[in-house]
Coordinates of C-alpha atoms in Angstrom, one line a residue:
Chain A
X150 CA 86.3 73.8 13.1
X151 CA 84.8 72.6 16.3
X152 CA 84.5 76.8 17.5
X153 CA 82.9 77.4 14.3
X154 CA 80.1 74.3 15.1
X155 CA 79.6 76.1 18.5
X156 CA 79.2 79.2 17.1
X157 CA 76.5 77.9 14.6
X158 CA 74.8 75.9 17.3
X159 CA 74.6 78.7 19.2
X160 CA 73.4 80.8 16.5
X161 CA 70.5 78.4 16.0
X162 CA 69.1 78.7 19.5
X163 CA 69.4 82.4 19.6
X164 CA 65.5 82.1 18.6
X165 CA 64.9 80.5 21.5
X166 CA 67.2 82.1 24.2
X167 CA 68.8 85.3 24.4
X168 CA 70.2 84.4 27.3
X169 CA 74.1 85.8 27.8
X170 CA 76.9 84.1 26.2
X171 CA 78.6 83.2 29.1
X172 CA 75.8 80.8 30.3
X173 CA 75.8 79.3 26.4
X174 CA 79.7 78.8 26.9
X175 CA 79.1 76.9 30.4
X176 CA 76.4 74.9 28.6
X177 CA 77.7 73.8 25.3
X178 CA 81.2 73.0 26.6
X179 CA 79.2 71.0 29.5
X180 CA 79.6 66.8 29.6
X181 CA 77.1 66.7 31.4
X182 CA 74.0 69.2 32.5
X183 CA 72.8 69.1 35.9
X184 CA 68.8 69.2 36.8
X185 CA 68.5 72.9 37.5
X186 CA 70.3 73.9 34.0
X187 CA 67.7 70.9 32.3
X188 CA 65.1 73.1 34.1
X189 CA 66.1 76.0 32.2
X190 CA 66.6 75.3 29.2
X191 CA 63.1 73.5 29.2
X192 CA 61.3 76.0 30.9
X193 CA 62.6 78.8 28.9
X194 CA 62.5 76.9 25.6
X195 CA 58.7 76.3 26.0
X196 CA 58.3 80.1 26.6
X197 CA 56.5 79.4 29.8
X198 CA 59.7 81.9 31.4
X199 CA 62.0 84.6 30.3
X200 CA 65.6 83.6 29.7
X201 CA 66.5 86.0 33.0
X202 CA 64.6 83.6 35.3
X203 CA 67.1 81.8 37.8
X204 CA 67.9 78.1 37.6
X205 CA 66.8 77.6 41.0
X206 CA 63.3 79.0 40.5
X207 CA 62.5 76.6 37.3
X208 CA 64.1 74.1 39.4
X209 CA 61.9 74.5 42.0
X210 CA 59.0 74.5 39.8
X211 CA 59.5 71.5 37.9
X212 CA 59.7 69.6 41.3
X213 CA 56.6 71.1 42.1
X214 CA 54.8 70.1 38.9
X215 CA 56.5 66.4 39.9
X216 CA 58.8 66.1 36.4
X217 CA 61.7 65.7 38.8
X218 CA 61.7 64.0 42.1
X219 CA 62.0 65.2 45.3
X220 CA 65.6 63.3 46.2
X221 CA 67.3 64.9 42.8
X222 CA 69.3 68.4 43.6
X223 CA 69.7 70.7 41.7
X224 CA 73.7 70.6 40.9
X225 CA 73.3 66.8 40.4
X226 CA 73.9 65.6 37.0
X227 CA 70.8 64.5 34.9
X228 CA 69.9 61.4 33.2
X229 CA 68.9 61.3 29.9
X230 CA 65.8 59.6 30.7
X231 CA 65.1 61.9 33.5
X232 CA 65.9 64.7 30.6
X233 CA 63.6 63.2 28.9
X234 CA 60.5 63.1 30.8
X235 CA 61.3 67.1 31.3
X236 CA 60.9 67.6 28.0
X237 CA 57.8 65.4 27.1
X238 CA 56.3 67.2 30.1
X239 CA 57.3 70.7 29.9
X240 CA 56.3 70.8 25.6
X241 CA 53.2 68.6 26.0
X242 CA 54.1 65.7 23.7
X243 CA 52.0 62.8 23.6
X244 CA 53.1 59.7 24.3
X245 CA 52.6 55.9 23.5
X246 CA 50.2 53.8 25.1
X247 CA 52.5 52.9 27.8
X248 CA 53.6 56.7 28.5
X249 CA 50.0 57.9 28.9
X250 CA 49.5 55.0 31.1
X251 CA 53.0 55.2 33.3
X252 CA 54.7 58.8 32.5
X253 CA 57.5 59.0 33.6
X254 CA 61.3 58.8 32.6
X255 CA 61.1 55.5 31.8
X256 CA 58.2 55.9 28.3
X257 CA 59.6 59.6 28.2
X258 CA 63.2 58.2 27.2
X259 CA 61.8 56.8 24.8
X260 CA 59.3 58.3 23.6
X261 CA 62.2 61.1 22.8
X262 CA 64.1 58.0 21.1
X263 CA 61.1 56.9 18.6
X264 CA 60.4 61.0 17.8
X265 CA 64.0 61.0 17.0
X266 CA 65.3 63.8 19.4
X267 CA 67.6 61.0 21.3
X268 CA 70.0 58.8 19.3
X269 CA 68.6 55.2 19.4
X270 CA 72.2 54.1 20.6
X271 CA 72.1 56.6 23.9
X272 CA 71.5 54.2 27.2
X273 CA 68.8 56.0 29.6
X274 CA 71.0 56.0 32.0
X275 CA 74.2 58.3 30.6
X276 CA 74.2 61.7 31.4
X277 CA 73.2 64.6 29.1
X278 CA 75.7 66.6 27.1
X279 CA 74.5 70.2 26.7
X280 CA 75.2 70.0 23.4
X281 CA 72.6 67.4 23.1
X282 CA 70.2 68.9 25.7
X283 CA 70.3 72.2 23.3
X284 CA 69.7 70.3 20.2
X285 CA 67.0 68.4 21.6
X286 CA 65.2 71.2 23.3
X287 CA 65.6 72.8 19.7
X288 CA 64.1 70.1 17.8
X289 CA 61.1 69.9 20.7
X290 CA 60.9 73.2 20.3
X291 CA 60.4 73.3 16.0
X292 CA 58.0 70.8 16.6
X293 CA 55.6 72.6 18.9
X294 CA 56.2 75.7 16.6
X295 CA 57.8 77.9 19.0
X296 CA 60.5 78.7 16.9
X297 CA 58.7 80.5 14.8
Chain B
X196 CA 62.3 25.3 38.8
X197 CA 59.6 27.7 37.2
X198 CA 59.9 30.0 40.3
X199 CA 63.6 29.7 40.5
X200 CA 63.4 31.1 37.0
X201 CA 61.0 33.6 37.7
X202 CA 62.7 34.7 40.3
X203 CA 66.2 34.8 38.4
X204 CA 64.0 37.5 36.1
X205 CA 62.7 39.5 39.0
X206 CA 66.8 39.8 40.4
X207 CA 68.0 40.4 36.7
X208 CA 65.4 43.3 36.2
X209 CA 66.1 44.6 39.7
X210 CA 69.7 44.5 39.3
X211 CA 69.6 46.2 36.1
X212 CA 66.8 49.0 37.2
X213 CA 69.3 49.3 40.6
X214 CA 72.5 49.9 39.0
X215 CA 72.0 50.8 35.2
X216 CA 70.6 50.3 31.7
X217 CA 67.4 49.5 30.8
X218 CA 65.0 46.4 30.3
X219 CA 61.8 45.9 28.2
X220 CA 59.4 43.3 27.5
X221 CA 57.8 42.8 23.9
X222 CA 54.6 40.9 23.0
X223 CA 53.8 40.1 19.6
X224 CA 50.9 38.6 17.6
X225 CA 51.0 36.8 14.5
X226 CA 48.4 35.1 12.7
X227 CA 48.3 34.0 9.1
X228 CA 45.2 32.4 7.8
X229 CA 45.5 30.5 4.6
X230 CA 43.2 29.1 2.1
X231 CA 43.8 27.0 -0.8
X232 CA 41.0 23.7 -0.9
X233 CA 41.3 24.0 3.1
X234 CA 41.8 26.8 5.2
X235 CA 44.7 26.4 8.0
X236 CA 45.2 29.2 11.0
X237 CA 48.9 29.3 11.7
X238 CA 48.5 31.5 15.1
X239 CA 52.2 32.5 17.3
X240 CA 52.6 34.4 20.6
X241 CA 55.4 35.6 21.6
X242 CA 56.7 37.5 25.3
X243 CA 60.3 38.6 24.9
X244 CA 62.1 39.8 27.6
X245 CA 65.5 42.2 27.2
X246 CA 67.7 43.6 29.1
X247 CA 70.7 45.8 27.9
X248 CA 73.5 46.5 30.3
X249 CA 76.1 49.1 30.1
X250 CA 79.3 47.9 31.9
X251 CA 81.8 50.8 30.3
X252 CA 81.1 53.7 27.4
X253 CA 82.5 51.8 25.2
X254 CA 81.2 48.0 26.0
X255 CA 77.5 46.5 26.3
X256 CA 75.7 43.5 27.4
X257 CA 72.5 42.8 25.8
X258 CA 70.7 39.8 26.9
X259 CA 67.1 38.6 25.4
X260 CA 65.3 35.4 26.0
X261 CA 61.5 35.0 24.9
X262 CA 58.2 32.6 25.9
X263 CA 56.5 31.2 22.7
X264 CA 53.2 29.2 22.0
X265 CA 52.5 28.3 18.3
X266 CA 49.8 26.2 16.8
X267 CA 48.4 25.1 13.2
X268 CA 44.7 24.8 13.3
X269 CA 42.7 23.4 10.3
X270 CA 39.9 21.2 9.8
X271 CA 42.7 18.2 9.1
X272 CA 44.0 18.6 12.3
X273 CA 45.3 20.5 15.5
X274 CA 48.7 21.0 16.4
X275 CA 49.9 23.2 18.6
X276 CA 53.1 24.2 21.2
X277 CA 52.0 25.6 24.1
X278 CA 55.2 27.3 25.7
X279 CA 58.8 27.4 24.3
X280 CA 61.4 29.3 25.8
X281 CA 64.7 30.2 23.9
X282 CA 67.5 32.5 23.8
X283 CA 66.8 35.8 21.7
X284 CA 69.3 38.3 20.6
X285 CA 72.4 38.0 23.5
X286 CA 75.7 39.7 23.3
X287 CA 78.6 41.2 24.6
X288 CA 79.6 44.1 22.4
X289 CA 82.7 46.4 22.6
X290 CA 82.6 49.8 20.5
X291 CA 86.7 50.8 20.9
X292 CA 86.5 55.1 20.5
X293 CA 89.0 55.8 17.6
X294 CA 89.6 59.2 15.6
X295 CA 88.9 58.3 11.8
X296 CA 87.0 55.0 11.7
X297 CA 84.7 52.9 13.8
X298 CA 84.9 49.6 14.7
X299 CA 82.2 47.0 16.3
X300 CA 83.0 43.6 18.0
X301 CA 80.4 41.6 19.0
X302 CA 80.1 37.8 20.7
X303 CA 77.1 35.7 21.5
X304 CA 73.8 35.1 19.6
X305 CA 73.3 37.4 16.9
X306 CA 71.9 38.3 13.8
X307 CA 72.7 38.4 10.5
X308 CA 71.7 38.8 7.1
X309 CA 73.3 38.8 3.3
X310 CA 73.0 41.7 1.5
X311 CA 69.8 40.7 -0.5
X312 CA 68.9 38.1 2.0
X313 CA 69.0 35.6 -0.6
X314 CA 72.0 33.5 1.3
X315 CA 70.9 33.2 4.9
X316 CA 69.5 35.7 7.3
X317 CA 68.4 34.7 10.7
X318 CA 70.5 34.2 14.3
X319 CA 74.0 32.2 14.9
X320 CA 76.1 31.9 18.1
X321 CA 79.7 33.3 17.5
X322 CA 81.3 36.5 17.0
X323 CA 80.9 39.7 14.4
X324 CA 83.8 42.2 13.5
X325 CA 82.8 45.1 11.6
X326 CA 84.9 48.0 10.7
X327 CA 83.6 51.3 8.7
X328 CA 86.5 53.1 7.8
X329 CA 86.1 56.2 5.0
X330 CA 83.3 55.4 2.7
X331 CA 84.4 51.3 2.9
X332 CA 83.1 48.8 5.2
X333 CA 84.4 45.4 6.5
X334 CA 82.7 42.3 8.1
X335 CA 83.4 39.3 9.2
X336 CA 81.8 36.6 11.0
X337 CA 82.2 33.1 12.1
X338 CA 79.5 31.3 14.0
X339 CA 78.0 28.1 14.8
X340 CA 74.7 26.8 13.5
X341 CA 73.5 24.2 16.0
X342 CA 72.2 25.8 19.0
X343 CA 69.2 26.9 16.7
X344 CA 65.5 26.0 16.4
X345 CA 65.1 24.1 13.2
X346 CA 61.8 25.8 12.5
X347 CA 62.9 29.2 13.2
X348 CA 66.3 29.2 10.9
X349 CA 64.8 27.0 8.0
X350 CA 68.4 25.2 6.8
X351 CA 67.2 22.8 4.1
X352 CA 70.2 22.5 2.2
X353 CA 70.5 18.6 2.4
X354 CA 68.0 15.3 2.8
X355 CA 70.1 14.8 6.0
X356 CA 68.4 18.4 6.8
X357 CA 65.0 17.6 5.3
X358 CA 64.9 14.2 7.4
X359 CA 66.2 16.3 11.1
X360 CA 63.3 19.1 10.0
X361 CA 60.4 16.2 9.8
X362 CA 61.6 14.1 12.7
X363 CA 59.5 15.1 15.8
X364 CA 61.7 14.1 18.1
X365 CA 64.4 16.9 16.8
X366 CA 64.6 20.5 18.4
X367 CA 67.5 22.0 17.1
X368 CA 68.7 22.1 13.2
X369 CA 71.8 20.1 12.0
X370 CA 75.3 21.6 12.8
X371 CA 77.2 23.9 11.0
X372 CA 79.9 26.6 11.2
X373 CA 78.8 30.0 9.4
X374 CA 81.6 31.9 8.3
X375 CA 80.9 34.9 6.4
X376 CA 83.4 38.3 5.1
X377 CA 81.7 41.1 3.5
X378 CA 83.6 44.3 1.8
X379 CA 81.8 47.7 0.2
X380 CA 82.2 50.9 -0.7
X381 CA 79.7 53.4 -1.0
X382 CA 80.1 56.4 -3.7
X383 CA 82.8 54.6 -5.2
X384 CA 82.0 56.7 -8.1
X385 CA 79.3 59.2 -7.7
X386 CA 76.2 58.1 -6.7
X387 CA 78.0 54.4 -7.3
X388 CA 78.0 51.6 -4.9
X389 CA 79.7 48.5 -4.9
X390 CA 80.4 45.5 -2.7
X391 CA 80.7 41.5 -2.5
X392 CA 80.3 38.8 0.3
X393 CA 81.9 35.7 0.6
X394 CA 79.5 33.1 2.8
X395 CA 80.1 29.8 3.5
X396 CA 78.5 26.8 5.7
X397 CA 80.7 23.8 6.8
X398 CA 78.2 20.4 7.6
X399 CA 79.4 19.3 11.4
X400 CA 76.9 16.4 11.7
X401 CA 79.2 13.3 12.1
X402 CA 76.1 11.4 10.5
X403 CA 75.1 11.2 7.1
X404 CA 76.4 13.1 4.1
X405 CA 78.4 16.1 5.0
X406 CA 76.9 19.4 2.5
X407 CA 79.1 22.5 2.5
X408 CA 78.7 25.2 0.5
X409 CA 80.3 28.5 -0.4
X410 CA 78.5 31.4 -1.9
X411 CA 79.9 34.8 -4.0
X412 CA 77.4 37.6 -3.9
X413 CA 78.7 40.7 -5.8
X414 CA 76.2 43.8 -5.5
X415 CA 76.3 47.1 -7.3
X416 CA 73.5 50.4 -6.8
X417 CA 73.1 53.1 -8.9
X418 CA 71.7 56.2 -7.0
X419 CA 70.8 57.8 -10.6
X420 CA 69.1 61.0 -9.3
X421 CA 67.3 61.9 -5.3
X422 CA 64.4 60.3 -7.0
X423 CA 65.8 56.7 -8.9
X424 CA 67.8 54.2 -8.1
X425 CA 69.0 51.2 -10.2
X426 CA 70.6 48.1 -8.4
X427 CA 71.6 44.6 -9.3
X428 CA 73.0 41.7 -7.6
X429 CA 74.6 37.9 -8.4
X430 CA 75.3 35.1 -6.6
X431 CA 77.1 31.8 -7.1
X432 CA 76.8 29.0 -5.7
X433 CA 78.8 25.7 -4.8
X434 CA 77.5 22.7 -2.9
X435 CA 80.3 20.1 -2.3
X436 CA 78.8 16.8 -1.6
X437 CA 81.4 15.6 -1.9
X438 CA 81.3 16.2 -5.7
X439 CA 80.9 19.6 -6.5
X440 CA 77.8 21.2 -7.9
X441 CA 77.3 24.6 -8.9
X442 CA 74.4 26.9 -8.5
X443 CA 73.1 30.6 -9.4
X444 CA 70.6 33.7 -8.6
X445 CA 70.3 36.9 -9.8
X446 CA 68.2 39.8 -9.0
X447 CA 67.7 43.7 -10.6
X448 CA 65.5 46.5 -9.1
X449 CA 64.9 49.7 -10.3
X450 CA 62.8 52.3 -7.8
X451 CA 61.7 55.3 -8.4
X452 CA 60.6 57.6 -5.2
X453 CA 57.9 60.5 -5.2
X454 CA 58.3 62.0 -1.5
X455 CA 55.8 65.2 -2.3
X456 CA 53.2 63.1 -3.5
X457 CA 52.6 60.9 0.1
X458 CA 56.0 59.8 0.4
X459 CA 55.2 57.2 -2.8
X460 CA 57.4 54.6 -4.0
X461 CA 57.2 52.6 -7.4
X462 CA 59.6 49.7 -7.9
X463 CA 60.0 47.1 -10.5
X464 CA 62.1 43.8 -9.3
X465 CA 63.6 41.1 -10.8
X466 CA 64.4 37.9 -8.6
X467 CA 65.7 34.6 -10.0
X468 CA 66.4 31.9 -8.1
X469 CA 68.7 29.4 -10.5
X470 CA 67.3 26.1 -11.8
X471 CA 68.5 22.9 -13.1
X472 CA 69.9 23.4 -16.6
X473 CA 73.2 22.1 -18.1
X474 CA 76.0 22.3 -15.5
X475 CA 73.8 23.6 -12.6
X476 CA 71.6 22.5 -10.2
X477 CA 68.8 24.5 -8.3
X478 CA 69.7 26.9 -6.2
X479 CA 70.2 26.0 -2.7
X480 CA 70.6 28.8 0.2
X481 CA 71.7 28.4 3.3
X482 CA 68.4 29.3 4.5
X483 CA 65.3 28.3 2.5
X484 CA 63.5 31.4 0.8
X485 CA 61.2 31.0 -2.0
X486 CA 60.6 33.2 -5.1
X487 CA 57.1 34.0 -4.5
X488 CA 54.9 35.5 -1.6
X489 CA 52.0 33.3 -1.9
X490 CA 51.9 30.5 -3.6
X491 CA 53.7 27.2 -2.0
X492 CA 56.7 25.2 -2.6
X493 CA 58.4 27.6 -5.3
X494 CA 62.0 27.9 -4.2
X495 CA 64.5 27.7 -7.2
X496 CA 64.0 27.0 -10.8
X497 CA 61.7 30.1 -10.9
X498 CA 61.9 34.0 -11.5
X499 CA 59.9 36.3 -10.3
X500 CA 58.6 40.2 -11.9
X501 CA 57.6 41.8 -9.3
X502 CA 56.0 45.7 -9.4
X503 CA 55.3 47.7 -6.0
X504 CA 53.9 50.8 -5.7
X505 CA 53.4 52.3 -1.8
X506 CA 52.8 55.4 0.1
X507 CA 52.7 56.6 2.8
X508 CA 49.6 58.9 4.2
X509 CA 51.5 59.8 7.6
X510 CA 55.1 59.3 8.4
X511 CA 54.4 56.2 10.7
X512 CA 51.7 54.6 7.9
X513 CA 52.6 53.2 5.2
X514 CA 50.3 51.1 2.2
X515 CA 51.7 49.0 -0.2
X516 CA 50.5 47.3 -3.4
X517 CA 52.0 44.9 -5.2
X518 CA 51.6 42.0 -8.0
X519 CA 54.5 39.3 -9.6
X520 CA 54.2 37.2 -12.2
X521 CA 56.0 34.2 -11.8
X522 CA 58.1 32.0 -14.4
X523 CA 59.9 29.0 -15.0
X524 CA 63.7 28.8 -15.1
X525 CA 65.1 25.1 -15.4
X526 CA 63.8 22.0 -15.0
X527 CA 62.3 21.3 -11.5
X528 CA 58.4 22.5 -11.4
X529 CA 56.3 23.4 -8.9
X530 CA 54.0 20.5 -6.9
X531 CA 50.5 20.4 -9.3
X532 CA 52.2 21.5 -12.5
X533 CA 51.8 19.6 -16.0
X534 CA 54.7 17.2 -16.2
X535 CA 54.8 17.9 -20.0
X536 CA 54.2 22.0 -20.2
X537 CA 55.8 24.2 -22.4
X538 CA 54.4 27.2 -20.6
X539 CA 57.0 29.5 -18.7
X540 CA 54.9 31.0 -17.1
X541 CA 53.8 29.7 -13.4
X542 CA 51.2 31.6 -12.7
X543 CA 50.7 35.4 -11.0
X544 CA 50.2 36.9 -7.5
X545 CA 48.5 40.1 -6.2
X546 CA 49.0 41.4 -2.8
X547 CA 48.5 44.5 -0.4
X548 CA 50.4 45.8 2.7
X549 CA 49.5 48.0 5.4
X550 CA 52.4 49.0 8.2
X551 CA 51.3 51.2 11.1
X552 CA 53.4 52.4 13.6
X553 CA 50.7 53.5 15.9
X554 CA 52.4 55.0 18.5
X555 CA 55.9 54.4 20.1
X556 CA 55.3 51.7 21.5
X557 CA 52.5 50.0 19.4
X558 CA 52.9 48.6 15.8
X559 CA 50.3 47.1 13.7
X560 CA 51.3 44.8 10.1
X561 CA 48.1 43.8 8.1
X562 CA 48.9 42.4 4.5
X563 CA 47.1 39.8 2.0
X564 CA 47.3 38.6 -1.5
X565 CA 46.3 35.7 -3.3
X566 CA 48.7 33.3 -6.3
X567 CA 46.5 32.5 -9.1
X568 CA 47.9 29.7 -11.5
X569 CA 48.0 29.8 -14.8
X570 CA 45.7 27.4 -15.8
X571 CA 46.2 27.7 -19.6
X572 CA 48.9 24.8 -20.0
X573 CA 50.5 24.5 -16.8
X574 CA 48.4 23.7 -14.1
X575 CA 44.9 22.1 -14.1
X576 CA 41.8 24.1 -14.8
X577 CA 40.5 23.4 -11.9
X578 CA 43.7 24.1 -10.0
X579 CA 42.8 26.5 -6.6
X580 CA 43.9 29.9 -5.8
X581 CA 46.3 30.4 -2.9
X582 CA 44.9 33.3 -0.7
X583 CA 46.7 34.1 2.2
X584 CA 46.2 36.9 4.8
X585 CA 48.6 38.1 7.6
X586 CA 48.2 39.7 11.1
X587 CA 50.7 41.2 13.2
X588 CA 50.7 43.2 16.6
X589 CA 53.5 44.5 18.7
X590 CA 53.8 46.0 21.9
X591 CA 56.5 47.2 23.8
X592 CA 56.7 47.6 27.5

């Protein structure tokens, strides 16, 4: 049953990444995604690169656009908050009041909390599933429109 | 000692920023004007702090404690608080991973409600079990009642109760033990849900008159269709002082929900609170809650009819607009009312709503309505109307 969910999962992102199965296998069965794969998915969800693009190049360009710091690596596991403020960033969400005025991980947790793409229960701190990290790069993705 | 506290703050929110979990502060507004032959500004301010604390995946620490100033301002006269600190939602909660149900402990100050909120709903120090196990749930809890602000939990059930909440001098309500166990199952039959609550309060002041009570609330809904639903509820009451003296409310609600035509709801309620009437007395809750939304000192002996009808222009917006008429049941009357009236009917309200979510981290709450009495029999012609309007921001950081 569990197979079949991945299979299905997968099946729903194939809109958005046509990227080999192998990496999908890595990523789905993943506890916990590291900063270069968070770069990925983001940049590749949002269109801005092709799903051949190497991890290390979106990595490197989401530390020079400043989403990530310049102490994370890229094989170290992500935060959810720090996923967060990836994905507010790299699809252009709005944020509250205190997001516009402090962006960062921080308002970009939860800003991702109050749109519903992070369970209200998930502390900012745990790391990203890439289960989660799919679905939520999904949902960002639906509501920009770039599934279509 | 105000630094040493501030400075406790500083270390908590550093600790928690340099290890894990998260922290927040939340500022709220409220101001209610009121007019009836005076006007009277009720104005509160409130700076919450919170801090949640993971210690394992399956355990949390949650700690709140908040700044308060509050003040009644009328021509009469001035009164006002300025700073109160108290403990807000704190707990230690423990979430056990198991295969086919879930389970929730949880100790320290926490919240709770009955299913109608016609019992008691409000804070209590002790501890919570709840188990969801298939499509039935379990709770239990078992608190204590004396660590609370009088003015915040409202526990009126007694004159030992009524004399604490007057007297100045007091700051926290009258002790009790809570002790509550809840059981439901949703879909029971199709569509069918069904569920009771047993709640009880046990009078630990060693002065005066001790006042327990015990309460039954059986609850039923009726999801008829996507678009109605049908539910009912009952509760009965005992108050053992020490003779024992029962006590009843009731309530019915039918709804019926529109979502493609701006998310609109129409419901039509039913709400009585129990009167005075051959082997009962007035219905007492734990907590004091009256039948109506605007007009004063109604809080047994009367039913209200209530109609709502809101929508909802965005998803984070919502309007409401709503109007009660208001009745007798038993023999108690309302503070104004003609001693010797026949009339049922107390009189009728009219009210609207507005909710806005903002953004995330903004929230606005406007509302306003207005009780006008029935002046043909019960009250005075000459009796006023009882406007009241309501103001709410909240912010989070």
């Amino acid at each position: 049953m569990k197979k079949v969910l991945l299979v299905l999962f997968a099946v729903l992102v194939c809109k958005l990444f046509a990227q080999s199965a192998v990496f999908f296998d890595e990523i789905l069965s993943s506890k916990q995604i590291t900063f270069s794969q968070a770069a990925y998915l983001v940049f590749v969800g949002n269109g801005e690169y092709q799903d051949t693009v190497k991890q290390e190049v979106v990595f490197e360009e989401a530390l020079k656009r400043k989403w990530i710091s310049q102490t994370d690596k890229p094989d170290k596991p992500i935060t959810a908050a720090q996923f967060a403020y990836l994905v507010m960033e790299a699809f252009g969400f709005k944020g509250g009041l205190m997001y516009t005025l402090f962006p960062g991980p921080r308002y970009g947790f939860r800003e991702l909390v109050f749109k519903g793409l992070i369970p209200i229960t998930m502390d900012p701190q745990a790391l990203v599933s890439g289960n989660l990290a799919l679905r939520v790069v999904r949902i960002a993705a639906e509501l920009k429109g770039l599934d279509k | 000692m105000k630094y040493k506290s501030i400075s406790v703050i500083v270390l908590l929110c550093l600790a928690v920023v340099s290890f894990a979990g998260d922290f927040g502060i939340t500022i709220s507004n409220t101001t209610v004007y009121r007019y009836t032959a005076d006007w009277n500004i009720s104005q509160t301010n409130r700076a919450l702090l919170w801090i949640s604390l993971p210690i394992t995946a399956n355990t949390n620490f949650y700690v709140s404690g908040f700044y308060e100033f509050a003040g009644d301002f009328s021509t009469a006269s001035n009164a006002y608080t300025p700073y109160r600190f108290d403990v807000g939602l704190t707990y230690f909660s423990y979430k056990p991973a198991l295969s086919t149900s879930l389970l929730t402990f949880m100790m320290g100050r926490l919240e709770t409600t009955d299913i109608t909120a016609s019992i008691y709903s409000g804070s209590y120090d002790g501890l919570s079990l709840n188990i969801l196990t298939g499509n039935s749930r379990f709770d239990i809890q078992v608190g204590y009642l004396g660590l609370l602000y009088k003015n915040d939990v409202l526990i009126l059930v007694d004159d030992d109760d009524i004399a604490s909440f007057t007297d100045d001098t007091k700051y926290f309500v009258n002790p009790r033990l809570l002790a509550m166990f809840g059981y439901r199952v949703d879909d029971f039959l199709k569509g069918f849900d069904i569920g009771f609550e047993f709640w009880s309060q046990f009078d630990l002041d060693p002065a005066g008159t001790p006042t327990h009570s015990l309460y039954y609330e059986p609850r039923c809904v009726w999801r008829i269709s996507n678009y109605f639903t049908l539910s009912g509820f009952g509760i009965l009451s005992m108050i053992i002082n020490p003779e024992i003296a029962l006590g009843y409310a009731y309530g019915a609600e039918f709804s019926a929900s529109i979502p493609s035509f701006l998310r609109s709801t129409l419901s039509i309620k039913l709400f009585t609170s129990g009167g005075t009437a051959g082997d009962f007395i007035s219905y007492a809750p734990i907590r004091l809650s009256s039948v109506s939304l605007y007009a004063s000192g109604i809080y047994s002996d009367a039913s209200a009819i209530s109609a709502k009808f809101s929508f909802a222009p965005l998803p984070t917006m919502i309007f409401a607009f709503h109007s009660d008429i208001l009745l007798r049941e038993g023999t108690v009357i309302p503070a104004g009312y003609a001693p010797n009236s026949e009339s049922l009917v107390i009189g009728s309200e009219y009210g609207i709503q507005f909710v806005w979510q903002a953004a995330s981290d903004i929230a606005l709450l406007a509302g306003g309505g207005v009780f006008v009495p029935n002046t043909l029999g019960a009250y005075p012609a000459d009796a006023p109307h009882e406007w009241q309007v309501l103001l709410n921001c909240v912010l989070n950081f």
